[in-house]
mmCIF file of C-alpha atoms in Angstrom:
data_model
loop_
_atom_site.group_PDB
_atom_site.id
_atom_site.type_symbol
_atom_site.label_atom_id
_atom_site.label_comp_id
_atom_site.label_asym_id
_atom_site.label_seq_id
_atom_site.Cartn_x
_atom_site.Cartn_y
_atom_site.Cartn_z
ATOM 1 C CA MET Y 93 -19.976 22.131 -27.701
ATOM 2 C CA SER Y 94 -22.445 24.935 -27.034
ATOM 3 C CA THR Y 95 -21.208 28.440 -26.257
ATOM 4 C CA ILE Y 96 -21.014 29.814 -22.698
ATOM 5 C CA SER Y 97 -22.553 33.138 -21.760
ATOM 6 C CA ARG Y 98 -20.684 35.885 -19.894
ATOM 7 C CA ARG Y 99 -22.555 35.075 -16.668
ATOM 8 C CA GLU Y 100 -21.768 31.374 -17.054
ATOM 9 C CA ALA Y 101 -18.111 32.209 -17.665
ATOM 10 C CA ARG Y 102 -18.008 34.121 -14.368
ATOM 11 C CA ARG Y 103 -19.451 31.102 -12.588
ATOM 12 C CA ALA Y 104 -16.794 28.941 -14.240
ATOM 13 C CA ALA Y 105 -13.995 31.272 -13.131
ATOM 14 C CA VAL Y 106 -15.164 31.134 -9.514
ATOM 15 C CA PHE Y 107 -15.422 27.356 -9.725
ATOM 16 C CA MET Y 108 -11.842 27.012 -10.897
ATOM 17 C CA LEU Y 109 -10.521 29.050 -7.974
ATOM 18 C CA PHE Y 110 -11.836 26.423 -5.609
ATOM 19 C CA GLN Y 111 -9.836 23.575 -7.069
ATOM 20 C CA TRP Y 112 -6.951 24.700 -4.872
ATOM 21 C CA ASP Y 113 -6.348 23.221 -1.405
ATOM 22 C CA VAL Y 114 -7.582 26.014 0.866
ATOM 23 C CA THR Y 115 -6.792 24.036 4.010
ATOM 24 C CA GLY Y 116 -3.026 24.449 3.952
ATOM 25 C CA LYS Y 117 -2.718 20.926 5.324
ATOM 26 C CA PRO Y 118 -2.481 17.399 3.842
ATOM 27 C CA LEU Y 119 -6.021 16.584 2.752
ATOM 28 C CA GLY Y 120 -5.830 12.993 3.962
ATOM 29 C CA SER Y 121 -6.192 14.243 7.547
ATOM 30 C CA LEU Y 122 -9.365 16.212 6.881
ATOM 31 C CA TYR Y 123 -12.101 14.540 8.946
ATOM 32 C CA GLU Y 124 -14.426 14.950 11.945
ATOM 33 C CA GLY Y 125 -12.746 17.200 14.529
ATOM 34 C CA GLU Y 126 -11.215 19.476 11.904
ATOM 35 C CA VAL Y 127 -14.279 19.839 9.670
ATOM 36 C CA ASP Y 128 -15.603 22.915 11.503
ATOM 37 C CA SER Y 129 -12.266 24.680 11.228
ATOM 38 C CA TYR Y 130 -11.911 24.001 7.510
ATOM 39 C CA THR Y 131 -15.540 24.848 6.853
ATOM 40 C CA ARG Y 132 -14.952 28.275 8.410
ATOM 41 C CA GLN Y 133 -11.855 28.796 6.283
ATOM 42 C CA ILE Y 134 -13.735 27.880 3.114
ATOM 43 C CA ALA Y 135 -16.723 30.035 4.063
ATOM 44 C CA ASP Y 136 -14.451 32.997 4.828
ATOM 45 C CA ALA Y 137 -12.707 32.562 1.467
ATOM 46 C CA VAL Y 138 -16.039 32.443 -0.367
ATOM 47 C CA THR Y 139 -17.279 35.540 1.468
ATOM 48 C CA GLY Y 140 -14.115 37.406 0.537
ATOM 49 C CA LEU Y 141 -14.393 36.417 -3.117
ATOM 50 C CA SER Y 142 -18.056 37.369 -3.255
ATOM 51 C CA GLY Y 143 -17.094 40.884 -2.176
ATOM 52 C CA GLN Y 144 -14.778 41.108 -5.179
ATOM 53 C CA LEU Y 145 -16.694 39.142 -7.817
ATOM 54 C CA GLY Y 146 -20.327 39.192 -6.788
ATOM 55 C CA PRO Y 147 -22.560 36.374 -5.489
ATOM 56 C CA ILE Y 148 -20.962 32.909 -5.570
ATOM 57 C CA GLU Y 149 -23.298 30.414 -7.240
ATOM 58 C CA ARG Y 150 -21.249 27.199 -7.117
ATOM 59 C CA LEU Y 151 -18.770 25.786 -4.620
ATOM 60 C CA VAL Y 152 -17.211 22.562 -5.910
ATOM 61 C CA GLY Y 153 -14.113 20.476 -5.242
ATOM 62 C CA ALA Y 154 -12.877 17.382 -7.044
ATOM 63 C CA LEU Y 155 -11.048 15.899 -4.031
ATOM 64 C CA GLU Y 156 -12.987 13.422 -1.920
ATOM 65 C CA GLN Y 157 -11.500 14.719 1.336
ATOM 66 C CA LEU Y 158 -13.068 18.158 0.761
ATOM 67 C CA GLN Y 159 -16.647 17.008 0.241
ATOM 68 C CA VAL Y 160 -17.898 17.318 3.841
ATOM 69 C CA PRO Y 161 -16.478 20.790 4.683
ATOM 70 C CA LEU Y 162 -17.564 22.060 1.261
ATOM 71 C CA ALA Y 163 -21.098 20.822 1.934
ATOM 72 C CA TYR Y 164 -21.230 22.550 5.327
ATOM 73 C CA ALA Y 165 -19.933 25.754 3.748
ATOM 74 C CA ARG Y 166 -22.611 25.573 1.059
ATOM 75 C CA GLU Y 167 -25.314 25.139 3.690
ATOM 76 C CA ALA Y 168 -23.980 28.022 5.789
ATOM 77 C CA LEU Y 169 -23.816 30.368 2.797
ATOM 78 C CA GLY Y 170 -27.007 29.262 1.033
ATOM 79 C CA ILE Y 171 -25.190 27.952 -2.051
ATOM 80 C CA ALA Y 172 -26.904 25.237 -4.070
ATOM 81 C CA GLY Y 173 -25.298 21.795 -4.141
ATOM 82 C CA MET Y 174 -24.848 18.545 -2.238
ATOM 83 C CA ASP Y 175 -25.888 18.874 1.419
ATOM 84 C CA ALA Y 176 -23.829 17.796 4.426
ATOM 85 C CA ALA Y 177 -25.888 14.668 5.167
ATOM 86 C CA THR Y 178 -25.330 13.365 1.645
ATOM 87 C CA ALA Y 179 -21.639 14.310 1.772
ATOM 88 C CA ARG Y 180 -21.215 12.253 4.938
ATOM 89 C CA ASN Y 181 -23.024 9.331 3.319
ATOM 90 C CA VAL Y 182 -20.461 9.188 0.538
ATOM 91 C CA ARG Y 183 -17.447 10.139 2.682
ATOM 92 C CA ASP Y 184 -17.836 7.917 5.752
ATOM 93 C CA LYS Y 185 -17.541 4.306 4.560
ATOM 94 C CA SER Y 186 -19.308 2.873 7.613
ATOM 95 C CA THR Y 187 -22.292 5.216 7.267
ATOM 96 C CA MET Y 188 -22.327 4.505 3.533
ATOM 97 C CA LYS Y 189 -22.703 0.771 4.056
ATOM 98 C CA GLU Y 190 -25.366 1.228 6.717
ATOM 99 C CA VAL Y 191 -27.392 3.350 4.287
ATOM 100 C CA LEU Y 192 -26.889 0.895 1.422
ATOM 101 C CA THR Y 193 -27.795 -2.115 3.556
ATOM 102 C CA ALA Y 194 -30.958 -0.413 4.812
ATOM 103 C CA ALA Y 195 -31.942 0.287 1.197
ATOM 104 C CA GLY Y 196 -31.423 -3.331 0.165
ATOM 105 C CA VAL Y 197 -28.328 -2.589 -1.936
ATOM 106 C CA PRO Y 198 -25.849 -5.505 -1.786
ATOM 107 C CA CYS Y 199 -22.512 -4.551 -0.223
ATOM 108 C CA ALA Y 200 -19.810 -5.984 2.026
ATOM 109 C CA ARG Y 201 -20.601 -6.677 5.683
ATOM 110 C CA HIS Y 202 -18.730 -4.228 7.878
ATOM 111 C CA GLN Y 203 -17.898 -3.193 11.436
ATOM 112 C CA LEU Y 204 -16.823 0.187 12.763
ATOM 113 C CA VAL Y 205 -14.117 -0.718 15.294
ATOM 114 C CA ARG Y 206 -13.688 1.499 18.358
ATOM 115 C CA VAL Y 207 -12.110 -1.117 20.646
ATOM 116 C CA PRO Y 208 -10.213 -4.346 19.834
ATOM 117 C CA ASP Y 209 -13.013 -6.617 21.106
ATOM 118 C CA GLU Y 210 -15.275 -5.351 18.310
ATOM 119 C CA ALA Y 211 -12.656 -6.369 15.768
ATOM 120 C CA PHE Y 212 -12.253 -9.893 17.152
ATOM 121 C CA ALA Y 213 -16.025 -10.369 17.372
ATOM 122 C CA PHE Y 214 -16.470 -9.288 13.742
ATOM 123 C CA ALA Y 215 -13.692 -11.611 12.586
ATOM 124 C CA ALA Y 216 -15.315 -14.516 14.433
ATOM 125 C CA ALA Y 217 -18.666 -13.794 12.789
ATOM 126 C CA VAL Y 218 -17.463 -13.143 9.228
ATOM 127 C CA GLY Y 219 -14.193 -15.056 8.973
ATOM 128 C CA PHE Y 220 -10.954 -14.217 7.197
ATOM 129 C CA PRO Y 221 -9.731 -12.610 5.057
ATOM 130 C CA LEU Y 222 -10.931 -9.141 6.045
ATOM 131 C CA VAL Y 223 -10.268 -5.671 4.675
ATOM 132 C CA ALA Y 224 -9.105 -2.954 7.074
ATOM 133 C CA LYS Y 225 -9.345 0.716 6.124
ATOM 134 C CA PRO Y 226 -10.003 4.168 7.612
ATOM 135 C CA PRO Y 227 -13.707 5.153 7.595
ATOM 136 C CA ALA Y 228 -12.870 8.268 5.589
ATOM 137 C CA GLY Y 229 -10.275 6.772 3.273
ATOM 138 C CA ALA Y 230 -9.893 7.560 -0.412
ATOM 139 C CA GLY Y 231 -8.104 5.927 -3.321
ATOM 140 C CA ALA Y 232 -7.258 2.724 -1.381
ATOM 141 C CA GLN Y 233 -5.140 4.734 1.077
ATOM 142 C CA ALA Y 234 -4.195 2.829 4.260
ATOM 143 C CA THR Y 235 -6.192 -0.201 3.073
ATOM 144 C CA TYR Y 236 -5.001 -3.679 4.041
ATOM 145 C CA ARG Y 237 -5.984 -7.302 3.586
ATOM 146 C CA LEU Y 238 -5.927 -9.250 6.859
ATOM 147 C CA ASP Y 239 -5.594 -12.991 6.268
ATOM 148 C CA ASP Y 240 -5.612 -14.297 9.842
ATOM 149 C CA VAL Y 241 -5.871 -13.329 13.488
ATOM 150 C CA ASP Y 242 -2.148 -12.484 13.662
ATOM 151 C CA ALA Y 243 -2.593 -9.949 10.863
ATOM 152 C CA LEU Y 244 -5.605 -8.530 12.701
ATOM 153 C CA ARG Y 245 -3.569 -8.140 15.880
ATOM 154 C CA SER Y 246 -0.789 -6.430 13.921
ATOM 155 C CA TRP Y 247 -3.266 -3.964 12.406
ATOM 156 C CA LEU Y 248 -4.749 -3.207 15.836
ATOM 157 C CA ALA Y 249 -1.267 -2.620 17.240
ATOM 158 C CA ALA Y 250 -0.125 -0.437 14.330
ATOM 159 C CA ILE Y 251 -3.294 1.680 14.124
ATOM 160 C CA PRO Y 252 -5.030 1.314 17.514
ATOM 161 C CA PRO Y 253 -8.736 2.153 17.133
ATOM 162 C CA ARG Y 254 -10.273 4.582 19.604
ATOM 163 C CA PRO Y 255 -13.847 5.853 20.046
ATOM 164 C CA GLU Y 256 -12.821 9.225 18.605
ATOM 165 C CA ALA Y 257 -10.753 7.628 15.798
ATOM 166 C CA PRO Y 258 -12.281 4.256 14.863
ATOM 167 C CA GLY Y 259 -11.114 1.868 12.161
ATOM 168 C CA LEU Y 260 -13.284 -0.001 9.687
ATOM 169 C CA LEU Y 261 -13.298 -3.729 8.982
ATOM 170 C CA GLU Y 262 -15.113 -5.200 6.001
ATOM 171 C CA GLU Y 263 -15.866 -8.582 4.576
ATOM 172 C CA PHE Y 264 -13.333 -9.389 1.851
ATOM 173 C CA LEU Y 265 -15.248 -9.509 -1.411
ATOM 174 C CA VAL Y 266 -13.999 -12.084 -3.903
ATOM 175 C CA GLY Y 267 -14.546 -11.613 -7.626
ATOM 176 C CA ASP Y 268 -13.808 -9.299 -10.522
ATOM 177 C CA GLU Y 269 -13.707 -5.599 -9.636
ATOM 178 C CA PHE Y 270 -15.072 -2.779 -11.770
ATOM 179 C CA THR Y 271 -16.119 0.852 -11.583
ATOM 180 C CA PHE Y 272 -19.541 2.298 -12.301
ATOM 181 C CA ASP Y 273 -19.076 5.989 -13.070
ATOM 182 C CA SER Y 274 -22.348 7.836 -13.554
ATOM 183 C CA VAL Y 275 -23.961 11.247 -13.961
ATOM 184 C CA GLN Y 276 -27.036 12.262 -11.974
ATOM 185 C CA ILE Y 277 -29.356 15.104 -12.913
ATOM 186 C CA GLY Y 278 -32.502 15.743 -10.901
ATOM 187 C CA GLY Y 279 -32.077 12.456 -9.056
ATOM 188 C CA ALA Y 280 -31.985 10.362 -12.252
ATOM 189 C CA THR Y 281 -28.957 8.541 -13.661
ATOM 190 C CA VAL Y 282 -28.628 9.918 -17.200
ATOM 191 C CA TRP Y 283 -25.286 8.356 -18.200
ATOM 192 C CA ALA Y 284 -22.932 5.628 -16.958
ATOM 193 C CA SER Y 285 -19.627 3.980 -17.804
ATOM 194 C CA ILE Y 286 -17.845 0.769 -16.774
ATOM 195 C CA SER Y 287 -14.127 0.285 -16.112
ATOM 196 C CA ASP Y 288 -12.473 -3.082 -15.488
ATOM 197 C CA TYR Y 289 -9.651 -3.276 -12.924
ATOM 198 C CA ARG Y 290 -7.099 -5.903 -13.977
ATOM 199 C CA PRO Y 291 -6.308 -7.105 -11.274
ATOM 200 C CA PRO Y 292 -8.298 -5.557 -8.366
ATOM 201 C CA PRO Y 293 -6.598 -2.625 -6.568
ATOM 202 C CA LEU Y 294 -6.114 -4.501 -3.291
ATOM 203 C CA THR Y 295 -4.075 -7.135 -5.138
ATOM 204 C CA VAL Y 296 -2.017 -4.308 -6.641
ATOM 205 C CA LEU Y 297 -1.430 -2.780 -3.205
ATOM 206 C CA ARG Y 298 -0.250 -6.107 -1.781
ATOM 207 C CA ASN Y 299 2.109 -6.768 -4.699
ATOM 208 C CA PRO Y 300 4.104 -3.625 -5.538
ATOM 209 C CA TRP Y 301 5.843 -5.399 -8.434
ATOM 210 C CA ILE Y 302 2.589 -5.860 -10.402
ATOM 211 C CA GLN Y 303 2.134 -3.646 -13.453
ATOM 212 C CA TRP Y 304 -1.644 -3.445 -13.705
ATOM 213 C CA THR Y 305 -4.228 -2.090 -16.106
ATOM 214 C CA VAL Y 306 -7.670 -0.498 -16.286
ATOM 215 C CA LEU Y 307 -9.815 -1.260 -19.341
ATOM 216 C CA LEU Y 308 -12.811 0.785 -20.492
ATOM 217 C CA PRO Y 309 -14.637 -1.466 -22.971
ATOM 218 C CA ARG Y 310 -16.460 0.063 -25.882
ATOM 219 C CA GLU Y 311 -19.467 -2.212 -25.436
ATOM 220 C CA LEU Y 312 -21.489 -1.952 -22.212
ATOM 221 C CA SER Y 313 -23.986 -4.670 -23.202
ATOM 222 C CA ASP Y 314 -21.847 -7.489 -21.762
ATOM 223 C CA PRO Y 315 -24.050 -9.735 -19.560
ATOM 224 C CA ARG Y 316 -21.524 -9.264 -16.728
ATOM 225 C CA TYR Y 317 -22.647 -5.639 -16.450
ATOM 226 C CA ARG Y 318 -26.402 -6.152 -16.596
ATOM 227 C CA GLU Y 319 -27.112 -6.166 -12.853
ATOM 228 C CA ILE Y 320 -24.963 -3.146 -11.984
ATOM 229 C CA PHE Y 321 -27.081 -0.938 -14.262
ATOM 230 C CA ASP Y 322 -29.889 -1.561 -11.753
ATOM 231 C CA VAL Y 323 -27.865 -1.757 -8.542
ATOM 232 C CA GLY Y 324 -25.608 1.227 -9.308
ATOM 233 C CA PRO Y 325 -28.350 3.864 -9.709
ATOM 234 C CA ALA Y 326 -30.196 2.388 -6.709
ATOM 235 C CA ALA Y 327 -27.071 2.842 -4.569
ATOM 236 C CA VAL Y 328 -26.583 6.446 -5.665
ATOM 237 C CA ARG Y 329 -30.256 7.250 -4.964
ATOM 238 C CA ALA Y 330 -30.063 5.639 -1.519
ATOM 239 C CA LEU Y 331 -27.043 7.789 -0.610
ATOM 240 C CA GLY Y 332 -28.942 10.928 -1.606
ATOM 241 C CA VAL Y 333 -26.806 12.091 -4.544
ATOM 242 C CA ARG Y 334 -29.108 13.929 -6.938
ATOM 243 C CA GLU Y 335 -26.699 15.975 -9.050
ATOM 244 C CA GLY Y 336 -23.191 15.472 -10.378
ATOM 245 C CA LEU Y 337 -20.682 12.757 -11.220
ATOM 246 C CA THR Y 338 -20.141 9.724 -8.990
ATOM 247 C CA HIS Y 339 -17.420 7.080 -8.935
ATOM 248 C CA MET Y 340 -18.443 3.619 -7.667
ATOM 249 C CA GLU Y 341 -16.348 0.497 -7.196
ATOM 250 C CA TRP Y 342 -18.132 -2.856 -7.266
ATOM 251 C CA PHE Y 343 -17.490 -6.589 -7.448
ATOM 252 C CA ARG Y 344 -18.990 -9.337 -9.547
ATOM 253 C CA ARG Y 345 -18.786 -12.580 -7.603
ATOM 254 C CA ALA Y 346 -18.237 -16.017 -9.128
ATOM 255 C CA ASP Y 347 -21.980 -16.741 -8.907
ATOM 256 C CA GLY Y 348 -22.749 -13.633 -10.984
ATOM 257 C CA SER Y 349 -24.117 -11.531 -8.112
ATOM 258 C CA VAL Y 350 -22.803 -8.004 -7.557
ATOM 259 C CA ALA Y 351 -21.801 -6.103 -4.436
ATOM 260 C CA VAL Y 352 -21.025 -2.409 -4.091
ATOM 261 C CA SER Y 353 -17.664 -1.679 -2.489
ATOM 262 C CA GLU Y 354 -17.874 2.098 -2.110
ATOM 263 C CA VAL Y 355 -19.104 5.284 -3.783
ATOM 264 C CA GLY Y 356 -17.490 8.695 -4.128
ATOM 265 C CA ALA Y 357 -19.242 11.904 -5.200
ATOM 266 C CA ARG Y 358 -16.307 12.983 -7.335
ATOM 267 C CA PRO Y 359 -14.618 12.274 -10.673
ATOM 268 C CA PRO Y 360 -12.664 8.993 -10.858
ATOM 269 C CA GLY Y 361 -8.905 8.978 -10.446
ATOM 270 C CA ALA Y 362 -6.159 6.718 -11.867
ATOM 271 C CA GLN Y 363 -6.455 8.366 -15.330
ATOM 272 C CA ILE Y 364 -10.051 7.100 -15.690
ATOM 273 C CA SER Y 365 -11.409 10.625 -16.148
ATOM 274 C CA ALA Y 366 -8.991 11.156 -19.041
ATOM 275 C CA MET Y 367 -9.982 7.802 -20.547
ATOM 276 C CA LEU Y 368 -13.663 8.748 -20.379
ATOM 277 C CA GLY Y 369 -12.740 11.523 -22.775
ATOM 278 C CA TYR Y 370 -10.862 9.145 -25.060
ATOM 279 C CA VAL Y 371 -13.637 6.529 -25.310
ATOM 280 C CA HIS Y 372 -16.241 9.189 -26.123
ATOM 281 C CA ASP Y 373 -13.892 11.393 -28.182
ATOM 282 C CA VAL Y 374 -14.772 14.456 -26.078
ATOM 283 C CA ASP Y 375 -13.152 16.759 -23.510
ATOM 284 C CA PHE Y 376 -14.625 15.018 -20.484
ATOM 285 C CA PHE Y 377 -13.071 17.485 -18.035
ATOM 286 C CA ARG Y 378 -14.973 20.290 -19.751
ATOM 287 C CA MET Y 379 -18.163 18.209 -19.675
ATOM 288 C CA TRP Y 380 -17.759 17.687 -15.925
ATOM 289 C CA CYS Y 381 -17.245 21.426 -15.406
ATOM 290 C CA GLU Y 382 -20.407 22.196 -17.377
ATOM 291 C CA LEU Y 383 -22.283 19.589 -15.325
ATOM 292 C CA VAL Y 384 -21.338 20.983 -11.911
ATOM 293 C CA ILE Y 385 -21.422 24.657 -12.908
ATOM 294 C CA LEU Y 386 -24.265 24.843 -15.393
ATOM 295 C CA ASP Y 387 -26.327 21.694 -14.651
ATOM 296 C CA ARG Y 388 -25.748 20.692 -18.263
ATOM 297 C CA PHE Y 389 -24.696 17.278 -19.592
ATOM 298 C CA GLU Y 390 -25.326 15.797 -23.013
ATOM 299 C CA PRO Y 391 -24.530 12.031 -22.946
ATOM 300 C CA PRO Y 392 -21.970 11.388 -25.702
ATOM 301 C CA PRO Y 393 -21.801 8.246 -27.884
ATOM 302 C CA ARG Y 394 -19.137 5.691 -26.929
ATOM 303 C CA LYS Y 395 -16.888 5.425 -29.985
ATOM 304 C CA TYR Y 396 -13.822 3.596 -28.685
ATOM 305 C CA ALA Y 397 -12.378 1.315 -26.062
ATOM 306 C CA ALA Y 398 -9.449 2.632 -24.051
ATOM 307 C CA GLY Y 399 -7.142 1.389 -21.363
ATOM 308 C CA CYS Y 400 -4.268 2.439 -19.143
ATOM 309 C CA ALA Y 401 -1.186 0.404 -18.244
ATOM 310 C CA TYR Y 402 0.494 1.516 -15.007
ATOM 311 C CA LEU Y 403 4.277 1.162 -15.021
ATOM 312 C CA ARG Y 404 5.794 0.173 -11.681
ATOM 313 C CA GLY Y 405 9.383 -0.541 -10.731
ATOM 314 C CA GLN Y 406 10.492 -3.275 -8.372
ATOM 315 C CA GLY Y 407 12.279 -2.275 -5.207
ATOM 316 C CA ARG Y 408 13.129 1.193 -3.893
ATOM 317 C CA GLY Y 409 15.221 4.196 -4.780
ATOM 318 C CA ARG Y 410 15.142 5.958 -8.149
ATOM 319 C CA VAL Y 411 14.481 5.008 -11.737
ATOM 320 C CA ARG Y 412 17.680 3.791 -13.357
ATOM 321 C CA ALA Y 413 16.289 2.782 -16.764
ATOM 322 C CA VAL Y 414 13.103 1.802 -18.600
ATOM 323 C CA HIS Y 415 13.442 -1.279 -20.794
ATOM 324 C CA GLY Y 416 11.343 -2.450 -23.727
ATOM 325 C CA VAL Y 417 9.840 0.863 -24.819
ATOM 326 C CA ASP Y 418 11.326 1.025 -28.313
ATOM 327 C CA ALA Y 419 10.088 -2.411 -29.370
ATOM 328 C CA LEU Y 420 6.582 -1.699 -28.087
ATOM 329 C CA GLN Y 421 6.571 1.710 -29.747
ATOM 330 C CA ARG Y 422 7.141 0.033 -33.109
ATOM 331 C CA ARG Y 423 4.304 -2.451 -32.570
ATOM 332 C CA LEU Y 424 1.760 -0.390 -30.644
ATOM 333 C CA GLY Y 425 2.652 3.251 -31.165
ATOM 334 C CA HIS Y 426 -0.357 3.845 -33.429
ATOM 335 C CA LEU Y 427 -2.668 2.981 -30.501
ATOM 336 C CA VAL Y 428 -1.072 5.287 -27.905
ATOM 337 C CA VAL Y 429 -3.003 8.498 -27.176
ATOM 338 C CA GLU Y 430 -1.218 9.557 -23.968
ATOM 339 C CA ALA Y 431 1.858 8.445 -22.071
ATOM 340 C CA LYS Y 432 3.985 9.486 -19.125
ATOM 341 C CA LEU Y 433 7.086 7.315 -19.171
ATOM 342 C CA PRO Y 434 9.326 7.083 -16.099
ATOM 343 C CA GLU Y 435 12.422 9.292 -16.327
ATOM 344 C CA PRO Y 436 15.901 8.224 -15.186
ATOM 345 C CA GLY Y 437 16.583 9.733 -11.763
ATOM 346 C CA GLN Y 438 12.885 9.964 -10.910
ATOM 347 C CA PRO Y 439 12.118 8.857 -7.327
ATOM 348 C CA ALA Y 440 10.169 5.631 -6.925
ATOM 349 C CA SER Y 441 6.478 6.326 -6.461
ATOM 350 C CA SER Y 442 4.823 5.784 -3.097
ATOM 351 C CA GLY Y 443 1.427 5.236 -4.739
ATOM 352 C CA TYR Y 444 -0.102 2.256 -6.479
ATOM 353 C CA GLU Y 445 -0.243 4.047 -9.854
ATOM 354 C CA GLY Y 446 3.525 3.666 -10.149
ATOM 355 C CA GLU Y 447 6.186 5.706 -11.891
ATOM 356 C CA GLY Y 448 4.382 6.193 -15.201
ATOM 357 C CA TYR Y 449 1.575 5.078 -17.493
ATOM 358 C CA VAL Y 450 0.536 4.487 -21.097
ATOM 359 C CA ILE Y 451 -3.026 4.996 -22.419
ATOM 360 C CA VAL Y 452 -4.121 3.259 -25.619
ATOM 361 C CA ARG Y 453 -7.319 3.484 -27.676
ATOM 362 C CA ASP Y 454 -8.991 1.563 -30.507
ATOM 363 C CA PRO Y 455 -12.569 0.910 -31.686
ATOM 364 C CA ASP Y 456 -12.051 -2.795 -30.864
ATOM 365 C CA THR Y 457 -12.024 -3.679 -27.157
ATOM 366 C CA ALA Y 458 -10.016 -6.851 -27.792
ATOM 367 C CA VAL Y 459 -7.259 -4.847 -29.499
ATOM 368 C CA VAL Y 460 -6.996 -2.553 -26.466
ATOM 369 C CA ALA Y 461 -6.964 -5.466 -24.004
ATOM 370 C CA GLU Y 462 -4.203 -7.223 -25.933
ATOM 371 C CA ALA Y 463 -2.168 -4.014 -26.167
ATOM 372 C CA LEU Y 464 -2.402 -3.470 -22.411
ATOM 373 C CA ASP Y 465 -1.161 -6.993 -21.765
ATOM 374 C CA GLU Y 466 1.751 -6.452 -24.150
ATOM 375 C CA ILE Y 467 2.719 -3.213 -22.410
ATOM 376 C CA VAL Y 468 2.758 -4.550 -18.859
ATOM 377 C CA ASN Y 469 4.615 -7.676 -19.983
ATOM 378 C CA GLY Y 470 7.034 -5.849 -22.290
ATOM 379 C CA ILE Y 471 8.106 -2.781 -20.282
ATOM 380 C CA ARG Y 472 10.317 -3.091 -17.213
ATOM 381 C CA VAL Y 473 11.100 -0.171 -14.915
ATOM 382 C CA GLU Y 474 14.493 -0.661 -13.274
ATOM 383 C CA LEU Y 475 14.993 0.977 -9.882
ATOM 384 C CA VAL Y 476 18.248 1.404 -8.023
ATOM 385 C CA GLU Y 477 18.903 2.470 -4.454
ATOM 386 C CA ALA Y 478 21.161 5.446 -3.860
ATOM 387 C CA GLN Y 479 24.703 4.443 -2.931
#
């Protein structure tokens, strides 16, 4: 890795300060009416830091919920980076799909729902199942599959849409689900990676007992991926993202066609960012920092396949025991590069990533895929409710 100058180091130090949540409030609520308030707080913080450290040259956050207020703050302070219009394109899922559809990029049909009649009309036109989510959701938060009109009515009753707080309904895409993570410099896609969700996240959300996996294959020449290497960059260009790292989720239907689910202008979650480092044998977090701070990215060779198995207990309460680890350690320990095993007494997770995970790596994609299957079938997380 090339050396960093003193001036670049100062830019990096300022960047790192802004990884903290400056809002003082759960980030999931950061949208629309509160954007102005949080933008002012961020701008005031930047102004204060500039008085101590000198001119601020980068203002970056990894969390999706911060992208819009950060963009407004950049515009107000004259700091280079993604503008507010682009930030809204990648933050508001309804706007995103309108932009993609207008650009001819295949994606799910959708309806922004302000009153119940709009929801019933969309269901009549598209049919069930449907996907319901907040327009500014992230990481599959508050996302539901609606299989029939009763489920639609229940969703409308539980989260009543209003003109000032609409919900979003989408066509339920059927097929295999993947990610397309890519780097843009000067409006061109200069690097990309594929991850395979096994099974798709919505299936995982609906079935909390499923221990699932994400596989990053070593080879990206698989015919299943051919179309997304055209569609993915086209989607990012249409949304206006010219610089940085993007995280896209997409489906490959049974007929081989692809459809974009959504795009985030941020690093991927669910340990995928760490696995990008493992498959390329690099410090990918450092590479992302150099990209957003210094506009520098050297595409690395892909040397390995890697995958993550997410360990999830059944039921509620706390972890009582984790079964099957020793036997798998003897068989697969040489493949493990990172692990966070559930600890006895640990509270059950409220998220779909579960109570722990295991990441494995090997030059052979088939070896990694088989290891992941062995892990999710061989480890059992036992939960017990407090007495």
